[in-house]
Short mmCIF file of C-alpha atoms in Angstrom, two decimals:
data_model
loop_
_atom_site.label_atom_id
_atom_site.label_comp_id
_atom_site.label_asym_id
_atom_site.label_seq_id
_atom_site.Cartn_x
_atom_site.Cartn_y
_atom_site.Cartn_z
CA UNK A 1 -16.56 -37.55 23.55
CA UNK A 2 -16.83 -33.81 23.62
CA UNK A 3 -13.01 -33.58 24.27
CA UNK A 4 -12.48 -35.60 20.89
CA UNK A 5 -14.59 -32.43 19.20
CA UNK A 6 -12.15 -30.51 21.32
CA UNK A 7 -9.68 -31.22 19.82
CA UNK A 8 -10.54 -32.04 16.00
CA UNK A 9 -11.40 -28.50 16.14
CA UNK A 10 -7.78 -27.51 17.78
CA UNK A 11 -5.63 -29.29 14.96
CA UNK A 12 -8.12 -27.41 12.29
CA UNK A 13 -7.45 -24.13 13.98
CA UNK A 14 -2.87 -25.23 14.22
CA UNK A 15 -3.46 -26.24 11.03
CA UNK A 16 -3.03 -23.18 8.68
CA UNK A 17 -5.24 -23.76 6.10
CA UNK A 18 -4.58 -20.92 3.68
CA UNK A 19 -8.06 -18.92 2.11
CA UNK A 20 -6.19 -17.26 -0.22
CA UNK A 21 -4.90 -19.98 -3.07
CA UNK A 22 -1.66 -19.40 -4.43
CA UNK A 23 -0.42 -21.04 -8.02
CA UNK A 24 2.80 -23.67 -7.32
CA UNK A 25 4.29 -23.15 -10.80
CA UNK A 26 4.82 -20.62 -12.98
CA UNK A 27 2.24 -19.18 -15.18
CA UNK A 28 1.85 -16.29 -17.54
CA UNK A 29 1.15 -13.25 -16.09
CA UNK A 30 3.30 -9.90 -15.81
CA UNK A 31 5.09 -7.46 -13.48
CA UNK A 32 5.98 -3.93 -13.71
CA UNK A 33 8.48 -2.03 -12.94
CA UNK A 34 9.66 0.66 -10.34
CA UNK A 35 9.91 3.04 -13.68
CA UNK A 36 6.33 1.65 -14.75
CA UNK A 37 7.73 -1.05 -17.75
CA UNK A 38 5.51 -4.08 -18.31
CA UNK A 39 7.33 -7.37 -18.71
CA UNK A 40 5.69 -10.18 -19.97
CA UNK A 41 6.54 -14.35 -18.95
CA UNK A 42 5.77 -16.47 -16.76
CA UNK A 43 5.73 -16.32 -12.96
CA UNK A 44 5.47 -17.37 -9.66
CA UNK A 45 4.60 -16.02 -6.16
CA UNK A 46 4.62 -17.58 -2.68
CA UNK A 47 2.94 -15.78 0.61
CA UNK A 48 2.67 -12.68 -0.29
CA UNK A 49 6.59 -11.94 -0.06
CA UNK A 50 7.84 -13.06 -3.43
CA UNK A 51 7.59 -12.75 -6.87
CA UNK A 52 9.42 -15.66 -9.11
CA UNK A 53 9.67 -13.73 -12.51
CA UNK A 54 10.84 -16.47 -15.81
CA UNK A 55 11.69 -15.06 -19.26
CA UNK A 56 10.91 -16.07 -22.41
CA UNK A 57 15.07 -17.51 -22.76
CA UNK A 58 14.51 -19.81 -19.79
CA UNK A 59 16.08 -16.75 -17.17
CA UNK A 60 14.87 -16.35 -14.15
CA UNK A 61 14.20 -14.00 -11.11
CA UNK A 62 13.25 -13.11 -8.50
CA UNK A 63 11.76 -10.00 -6.21
CA UNK A 64 10.63 -8.64 -3.28
CA UNK A 65 7.26 -6.06 -2.79
CA UNK A 66 10.05 -3.54 -2.98
CA UNK A 67 12.09 -3.93 -6.23
CA UNK A 68 8.33 -4.20 -8.13
CA UNK A 69 5.09 -2.30 -8.57
CA UNK A 70 3.23 -5.15 -8.99
CA UNK A 71 1.82 -7.91 -10.95
CA UNK A 72 -1.04 -9.29 -12.65
CA UNK A 73 -1.68 -13.49 -12.92
CA UNK A 74 -4.81 -15.61 -13.67
CA UNK A 75 -6.57 -12.10 -14.31
CA UNK A 76 -5.90 -10.72 -10.34
CA UNK A 77 -3.98 -7.50 -10.01
CA UNK A 78 -1.70 -7.17 -6.99
CA UNK A 79 0.86 -4.18 -5.85
CA UNK A 80 3.60 -4.21 -3.42
CA UNK A 81 2.14 -1.75 -0.56
CA UNK A 82 3.93 -0.33 2.68
CA UNK A 83 2.91 -2.12 5.93
CA UNK A 84 3.28 -0.70 9.10
CA UNK A 85 2.70 -3.80 11.13
CA UNK A 86 6.52 -5.12 8.94
CA UNK A 87 7.66 -2.05 8.15
CA UNK A 88 8.28 -2.90 5.24
CA UNK A 89 6.30 -3.82 1.79
CA UNK A 90 4.52 -6.79 1.22
CA UNK A 91 1.93 -8.14 -2.04
CA UNK A 92 -1.41 -6.83 -1.59
CA UNK A 93 -4.46 -8.19 -3.99
CA UNK A 94 -6.67 -5.48 -5.42
CA UNK A 95 -10.26 -6.82 -5.24
CA UNK A 96 -12.14 -3.34 -6.07
CA UNK A 97 -10.48 -0.24 -7.42
CA UNK A 98 -12.08 3.34 -7.71
CA UNK A 99 -12.61 6.41 -4.97
CA UNK A 100 -11.45 3.45 -2.69
CA UNK A 101 -9.80 1.08 -3.59
CA UNK A 102 -10.35 -2.87 -1.22
CA UNK A 103 -7.50 -5.18 -1.09
CA UNK A 104 -6.71 -7.39 0.41
CA UNK A 105 -3.74 -9.28 2.72
CA UNK A 106 -3.24 -13.05 3.44
CA UNK A 107 -0.48 -13.70 7.03
CA UNK A 108 0.85 -16.87 6.33
CA UNK A 109 3.30 -16.54 8.80
CA UNK A 110 1.94 -14.49 12.37
CA UNK A 111 -0.74 -16.31 13.47
CA UNK A 112 -3.01 -15.29 16.40
CA UNK A 113 -5.01 -18.15 18.49
CA UNK A 114 -7.91 -16.86 20.63
CA UNK A 115 -9.89 -18.57 23.69
CA UNK A 116 -13.66 -18.42 24.47
CA UNK A 117 -16.47 -19.96 26.11
CA UNK A 118 -18.36 -22.30 23.87
CA UNK A 119 -21.25 -24.83 24.60
CA UNK A 120 -20.10 -27.03 22.06
CA UNK A 121 -17.03 -27.55 22.76
CA UNK A 122 -17.46 -28.20 26.55
CA UNK A 123 -17.09 -25.02 27.99
CA UNK A 124 -14.40 -24.09 25.45
CA UNK A 125 -14.10 -23.16 21.74
CA UNK A 126 -11.00 -21.56 20.61
CA UNK A 127 -10.14 -20.33 16.66
CA UNK A 128 -7.20 -19.39 14.96
CA UNK A 129 -6.49 -16.05 12.60
CA UNK A 130 -3.65 -14.50 10.79
CA UNK A 131 -2.97 -11.80 12.50
CA UNK A 132 -3.18 -9.53 9.42
CA UNK A 133 -4.73 -10.96 6.94
CA UNK A 134 -7.79 -9.09 6.23
CA UNK A 135 -9.24 -6.07 4.25
CA UNK A 136 -7.76 -2.90 3.75
CA UNK A 137 -8.47 0.66 2.41
CA UNK A 138 -6.40 2.90 0.66
CA UNK A 139 -7.76 6.26 -0.10
CA UNK A 140 -6.97 8.50 -2.91
CA UNK A 141 -3.38 9.99 -2.81
CA UNK A 142 -2.63 8.15 0.32
CA UNK A 143 0.50 5.79 0.61
CA UNK A 144 -1.30 3.95 3.39
CA UNK A 145 -3.59 1.03 4.21
CA UNK A 146 -6.13 0.75 6.60
CA UNK A 147 -6.79 -2.70 8.39
CA UNK A 148 -10.88 -2.98 7.31
CA UNK A 149 -12.28 -4.56 10.92
CA UNK A 150 -13.74 -7.71 11.52
CA UNK A 151 -15.90 -7.48 14.51
CA UNK A 152 -19.23 -6.28 13.50
CA UNK A 153 -19.15 -3.24 16.05
CA UNK A 154 -15.57 -1.94 15.01
CA UNK A 155 -16.37 -2.27 11.02
CA UNK A 156 -20.10 -0.14 11.95
CA UNK A 157 -16.91 2.45 13.25
CA UNK A 158 -14.78 2.24 10.46
CA UNK A 159 -17.64 3.12 8.42
CA UNK A 160 -19.61 6.17 9.97
CA UNK A 161 -15.78 7.57 10.31
CA UNK A 162 -14.78 6.36 6.30
CA UNK A 163 -18.25 6.77 4.55
CA UNK A 164 -19.25 9.17 6.51
CA UNK A 165 -20.34 11.62 3.78
CA UNK A 166 -22.59 9.13 1.83
CA UNK A 167 -26.35 9.09 2.83
CA UNK A 168 -27.35 6.01 2.08
CA UNK A 169 -24.06 3.99 2.69
CA UNK A 170 -24.61 5.57 6.05
CA UNK A 171 -28.12 4.68 6.73
CA UNK A 172 -27.36 0.84 5.97
CA UNK A 173 -24.40 1.05 8.13
CA UNK A 174 -27.27 2.03 10.85
CA UNK A 175 -29.50 -0.82 9.80
CA UNK A 176 -26.07 -3.72 10.22
CA UNK A 177 -26.35 -4.17 5.66
CA UNK A 178 -23.21 -3.59 5.41
CA UNK A 179 -20.28 -6.62 7.31
CA UNK A 180 -16.89 -8.30 6.39
CA UNK A 181 -18.54 -10.94 3.78
CA UNK A 182 -20.61 -7.84 1.87
CA UNK A 183 -18.08 -5.64 2.05
CA UNK A 184 -17.13 -5.69 -2.04
CA UNK A 185 -20.98 -4.27 -1.82
CA UNK A 186 -19.80 -1.52 0.25
CA UNK A 187 -16.80 -0.30 -1.69
CA UNK A 188 -19.12 -1.27 -5.40
CA UNK A 189 -21.30 1.27 -3.88
CA UNK A 190 -19.05 4.29 -2.58
CA UNK A 191 -17.76 3.99 -5.30
CA UNK A 192 -20.61 5.00 -7.26
CA UNK A 193 -21.64 8.10 -5.19
CA UNK A 194 -18.50 9.16 -5.62
CA UNK A 195 -18.92 8.59 -9.20
CA UNK A 196 -22.04 10.70 -9.26
CA UNK A 197 -20.43 13.72 -7.60
CA UNK A 198 -17.72 13.73 -9.88
CA UNK A 199 -20.65 13.67 -13.41
CA UNK A 200 -22.40 15.99 -11.37
CA UNK A 201 -19.63 18.78 -10.89
#
């Protein structure tokens, strides 16, 4: 029985389930040219790497993240950013805009499997984790994105390094309030803190 459970977990781990749903057909939206112009039409994107555009007269174009500034589809905004890990640009979804912006990336092509001890799986457990998938911090005026750690201890250190000027956030971080699941809350609270500082100047 344990062997069956282990095999089932392995199948799920290697099945490459995608957490970010992508449209499978053309959907109304718009993209931004490198010059900042807005072009409206039907869009389709794949694997955070390519964007297809269909004009009202049916003509199609294919763009890489280096060809456009970004695009918006289904109410979700994406921007092209240089990704050091690939030494090229990729599309990132903008989750929170503000003094600190929160972006997310889904890596569909680089998978890592981690093994660990687990009593529920007969002593061995594992899970598949896309190497560069996750959330990224973009600081004002910076062209680089900082990957946000997924492990609690490393996340706490990350917060200490980059959010240290907000005493309320630092106290919550010490109490273990923040995790990857509450990363949106962290960014919104910090941006509100920065907005108040600007208003009080």
